[in-house]
mmCIF file of C-alpha atoms in Angstrom:
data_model
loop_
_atom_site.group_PDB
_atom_site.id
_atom_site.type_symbol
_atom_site.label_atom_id
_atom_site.label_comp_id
_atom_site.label_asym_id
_atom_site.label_seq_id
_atom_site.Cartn_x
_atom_site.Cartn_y
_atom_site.Cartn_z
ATOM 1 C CA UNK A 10 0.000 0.000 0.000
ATOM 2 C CA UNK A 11 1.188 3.528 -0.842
ATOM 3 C CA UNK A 12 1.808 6.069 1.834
ATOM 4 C CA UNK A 13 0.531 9.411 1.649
ATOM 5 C CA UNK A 14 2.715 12.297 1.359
ATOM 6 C CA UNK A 15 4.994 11.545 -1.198
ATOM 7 C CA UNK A 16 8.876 10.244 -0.301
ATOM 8 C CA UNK A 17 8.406 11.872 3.172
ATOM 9 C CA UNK A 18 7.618 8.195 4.445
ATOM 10 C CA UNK A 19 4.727 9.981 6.597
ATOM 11 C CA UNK A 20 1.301 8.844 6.983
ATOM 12 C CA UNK A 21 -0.088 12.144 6.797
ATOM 13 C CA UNK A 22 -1.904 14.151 3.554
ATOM 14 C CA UNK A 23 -0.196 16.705 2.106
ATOM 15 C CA UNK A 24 -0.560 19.718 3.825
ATOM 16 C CA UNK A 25 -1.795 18.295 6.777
ATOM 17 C CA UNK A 26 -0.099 19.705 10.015
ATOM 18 C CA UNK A 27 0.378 17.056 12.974
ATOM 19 C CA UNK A 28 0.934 18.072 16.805
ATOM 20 C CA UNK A 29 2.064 15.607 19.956
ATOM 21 C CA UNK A 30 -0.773 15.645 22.535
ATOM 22 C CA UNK A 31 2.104 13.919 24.852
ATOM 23 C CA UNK A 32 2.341 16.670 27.908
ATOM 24 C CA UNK A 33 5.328 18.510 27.529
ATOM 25 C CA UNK A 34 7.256 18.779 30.666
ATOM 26 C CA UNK A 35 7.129 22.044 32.946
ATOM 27 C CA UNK A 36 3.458 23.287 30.645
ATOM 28 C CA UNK A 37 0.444 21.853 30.556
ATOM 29 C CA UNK A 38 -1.232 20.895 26.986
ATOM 30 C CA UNK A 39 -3.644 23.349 26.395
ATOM 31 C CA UNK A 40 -2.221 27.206 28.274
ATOM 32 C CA UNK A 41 -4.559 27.443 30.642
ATOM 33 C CA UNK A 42 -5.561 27.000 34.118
ATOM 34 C CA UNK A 43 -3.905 23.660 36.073
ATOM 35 C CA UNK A 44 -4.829 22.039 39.507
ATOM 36 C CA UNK A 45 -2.579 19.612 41.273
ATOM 37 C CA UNK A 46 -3.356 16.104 41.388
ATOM 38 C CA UNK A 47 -1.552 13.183 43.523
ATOM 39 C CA UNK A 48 1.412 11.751 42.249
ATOM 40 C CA UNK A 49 1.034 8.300 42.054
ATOM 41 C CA UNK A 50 4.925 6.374 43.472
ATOM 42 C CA UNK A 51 5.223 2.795 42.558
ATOM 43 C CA UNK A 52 8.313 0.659 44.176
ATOM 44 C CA UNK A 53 8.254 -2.873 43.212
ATOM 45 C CA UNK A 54 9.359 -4.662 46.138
ATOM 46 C CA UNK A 55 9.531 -8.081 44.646
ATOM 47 C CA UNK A 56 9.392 -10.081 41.401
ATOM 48 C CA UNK A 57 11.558 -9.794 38.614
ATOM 49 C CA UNK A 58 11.632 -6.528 38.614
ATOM 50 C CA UNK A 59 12.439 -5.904 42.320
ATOM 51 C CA UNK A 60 13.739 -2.332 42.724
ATOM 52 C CA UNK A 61 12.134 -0.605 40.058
ATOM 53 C CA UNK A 62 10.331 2.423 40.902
ATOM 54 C CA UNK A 63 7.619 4.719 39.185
ATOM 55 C CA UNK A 64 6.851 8.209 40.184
ATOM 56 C CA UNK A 65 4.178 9.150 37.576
ATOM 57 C CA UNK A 66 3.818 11.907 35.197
ATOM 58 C CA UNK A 67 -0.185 11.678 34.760
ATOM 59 C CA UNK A 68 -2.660 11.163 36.720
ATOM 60 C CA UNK A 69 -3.627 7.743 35.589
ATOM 61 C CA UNK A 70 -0.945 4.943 35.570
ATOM 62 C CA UNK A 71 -0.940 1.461 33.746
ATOM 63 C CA UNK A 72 0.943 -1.520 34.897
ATOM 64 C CA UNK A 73 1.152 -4.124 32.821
ATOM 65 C CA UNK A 74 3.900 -6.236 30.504
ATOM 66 C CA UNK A 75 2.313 -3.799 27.589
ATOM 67 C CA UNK A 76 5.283 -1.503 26.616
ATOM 68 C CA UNK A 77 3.094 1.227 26.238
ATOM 69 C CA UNK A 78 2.642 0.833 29.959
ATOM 70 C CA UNK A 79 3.889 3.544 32.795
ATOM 71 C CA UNK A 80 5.244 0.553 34.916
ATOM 72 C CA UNK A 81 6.466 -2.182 32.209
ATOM 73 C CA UNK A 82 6.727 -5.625 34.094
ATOM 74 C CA UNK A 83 8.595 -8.966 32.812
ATOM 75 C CA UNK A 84 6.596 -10.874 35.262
ATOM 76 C CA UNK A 85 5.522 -14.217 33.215
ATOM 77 C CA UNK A 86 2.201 -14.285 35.261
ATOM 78 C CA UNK A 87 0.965 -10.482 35.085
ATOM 79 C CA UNK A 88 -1.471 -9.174 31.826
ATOM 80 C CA UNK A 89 -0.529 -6.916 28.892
ATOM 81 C CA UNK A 90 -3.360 -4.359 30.791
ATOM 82 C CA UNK A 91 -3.490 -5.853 34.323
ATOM 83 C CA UNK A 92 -4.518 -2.607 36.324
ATOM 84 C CA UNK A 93 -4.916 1.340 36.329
ATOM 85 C CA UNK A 94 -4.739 3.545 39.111
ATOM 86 C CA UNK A 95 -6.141 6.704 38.496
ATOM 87 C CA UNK A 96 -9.021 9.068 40.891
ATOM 88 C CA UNK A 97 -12.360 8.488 41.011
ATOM 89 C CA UNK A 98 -15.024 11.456 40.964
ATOM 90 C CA UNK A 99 -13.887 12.816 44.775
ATOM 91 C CA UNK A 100 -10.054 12.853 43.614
ATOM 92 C CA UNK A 101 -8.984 9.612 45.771
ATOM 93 C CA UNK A 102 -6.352 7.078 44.138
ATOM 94 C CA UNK A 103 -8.443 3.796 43.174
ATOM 95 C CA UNK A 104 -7.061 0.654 42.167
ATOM 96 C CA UNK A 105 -9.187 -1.469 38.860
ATOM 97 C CA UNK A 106 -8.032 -4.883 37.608
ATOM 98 C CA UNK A 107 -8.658 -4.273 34.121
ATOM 99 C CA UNK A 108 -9.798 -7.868 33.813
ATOM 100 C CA UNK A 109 -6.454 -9.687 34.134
ATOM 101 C CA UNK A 110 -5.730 -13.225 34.051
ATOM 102 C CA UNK A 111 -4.527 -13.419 37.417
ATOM 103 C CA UNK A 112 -6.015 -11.082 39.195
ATOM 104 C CA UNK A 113 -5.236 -8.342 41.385
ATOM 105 C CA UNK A 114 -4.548 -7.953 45.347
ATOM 106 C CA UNK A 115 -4.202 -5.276 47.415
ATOM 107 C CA UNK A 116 -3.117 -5.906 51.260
ATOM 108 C CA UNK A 117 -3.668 -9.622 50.364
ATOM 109 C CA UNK A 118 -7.226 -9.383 49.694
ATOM 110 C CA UNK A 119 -8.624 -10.179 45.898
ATOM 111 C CA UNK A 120 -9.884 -6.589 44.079
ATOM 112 C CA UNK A 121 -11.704 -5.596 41.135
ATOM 113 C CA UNK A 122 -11.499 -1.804 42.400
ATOM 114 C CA UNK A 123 -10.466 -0.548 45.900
ATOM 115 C CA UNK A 124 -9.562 2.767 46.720
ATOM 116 C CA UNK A 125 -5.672 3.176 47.616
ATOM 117 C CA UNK A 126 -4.216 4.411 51.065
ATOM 118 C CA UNK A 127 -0.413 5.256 50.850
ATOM 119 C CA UNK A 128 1.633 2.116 52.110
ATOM 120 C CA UNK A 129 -0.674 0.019 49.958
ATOM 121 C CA UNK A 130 0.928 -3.608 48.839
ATOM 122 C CA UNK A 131 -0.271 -5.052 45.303
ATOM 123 C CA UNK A 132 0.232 -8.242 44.142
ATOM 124 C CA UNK A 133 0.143 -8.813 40.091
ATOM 125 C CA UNK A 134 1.580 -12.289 39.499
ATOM 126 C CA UNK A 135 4.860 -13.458 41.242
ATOM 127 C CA UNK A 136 5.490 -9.125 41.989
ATOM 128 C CA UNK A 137 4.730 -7.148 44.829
ATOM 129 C CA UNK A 138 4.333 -3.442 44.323
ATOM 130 C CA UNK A 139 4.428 -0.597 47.284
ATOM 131 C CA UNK A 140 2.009 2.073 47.026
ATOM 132 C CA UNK A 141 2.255 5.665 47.476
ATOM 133 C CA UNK A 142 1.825 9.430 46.826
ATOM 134 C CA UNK A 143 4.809 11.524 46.071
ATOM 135 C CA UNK A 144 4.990 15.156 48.060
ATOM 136 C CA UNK A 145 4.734 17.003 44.819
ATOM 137 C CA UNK A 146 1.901 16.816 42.989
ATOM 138 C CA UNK A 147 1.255 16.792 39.652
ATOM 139 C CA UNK A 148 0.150 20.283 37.623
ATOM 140 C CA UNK A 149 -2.899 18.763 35.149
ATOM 141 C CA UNK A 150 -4.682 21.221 32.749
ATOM 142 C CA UNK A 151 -8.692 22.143 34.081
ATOM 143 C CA UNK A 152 -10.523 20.919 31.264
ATOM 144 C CA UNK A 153 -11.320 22.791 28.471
ATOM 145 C CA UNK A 154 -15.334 23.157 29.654
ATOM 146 C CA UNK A 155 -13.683 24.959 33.302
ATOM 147 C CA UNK A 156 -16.315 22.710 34.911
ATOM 148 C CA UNK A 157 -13.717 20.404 36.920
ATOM 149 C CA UNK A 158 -9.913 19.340 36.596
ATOM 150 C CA UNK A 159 -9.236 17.027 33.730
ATOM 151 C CA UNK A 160 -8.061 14.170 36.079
ATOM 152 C CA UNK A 161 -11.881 14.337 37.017
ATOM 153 C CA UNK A 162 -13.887 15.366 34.209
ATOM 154 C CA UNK A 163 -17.045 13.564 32.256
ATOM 155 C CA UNK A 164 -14.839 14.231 29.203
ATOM 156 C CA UNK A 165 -11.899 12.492 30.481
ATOM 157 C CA UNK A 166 -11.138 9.175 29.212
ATOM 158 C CA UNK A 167 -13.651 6.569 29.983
ATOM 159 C CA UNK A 168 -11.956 3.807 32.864
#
């Protein structure tokens, strides 16, 4: 099949102008207004990957074996999409399988969702991961409607 856009080996139609929607570091996406959100900290305490840590850079974070992922695991036993944390309406940190294989625990009890207290130990598989909030939180953009922060928004991506 024959790209568009000539020799430039881009996908895009002539003329067409492209833009990242990736955050860029330091300034939010859109110019506006912000509101700080909590930081979500991941330490994997053990498992393959014992010793790696995640202090996140959005307000939703994926673990998984999926590179795409915000904490990439090698663990044989965990999903490609195992769980999300992200906040609920209020703004607290809650924990959702997204339907793994496995399954999910938190504090050694089976979860589909629970909400997250700092100290928090998940198990995904043969890895055990530390929960916590970093001090500084993270600046995200108020969505564009002004009607809540976009962490919390009925426009926000879907869980």
């Amino acid at each position: 099949m024959a790209r568009r856009g000539g020799s430039t080996g881009t996908d895009t139609m002539p003329g067409a102008t492209t833009r990242s929607l990736a955050p860029r570091d330091g300034n939010d996406a859109g110019g506006g207004k912000t509101e700080a959100a909590p930081r979500v900290r991941l330490n994997v305490l053990e498992g393959a990957d014992a010793g790696a840590t995640l202090e996140a850079r959005r307000p939703r974070v994926l673990v998984a074996t999926h590179p795409a992922c915000d904490l990439v695991l090698t663990d044989a036993a965990v999903s490609r999409f195992h769980l999300a944390i992200g906040p609920a309406a209020e703004g607290r940190l809650v924990l959702r399988d997204l339907d793994s294989r496995n399954g999910t625990r938190l504090d050694g009890v089976p979860v589909l969702a629970a909400p997250l207290a700092s100290g928090a130990v998940i198990a995904v598989g043969e890895t055990r991961l530390r929960f916590g909030v970093a001090d500084e939180p993270l600046a995200v953009p108020v969505a564009m409607t002004g009607c809540c922060p976009a962490w919390t928004c009925c426009h926000a991506l879907a869980w």
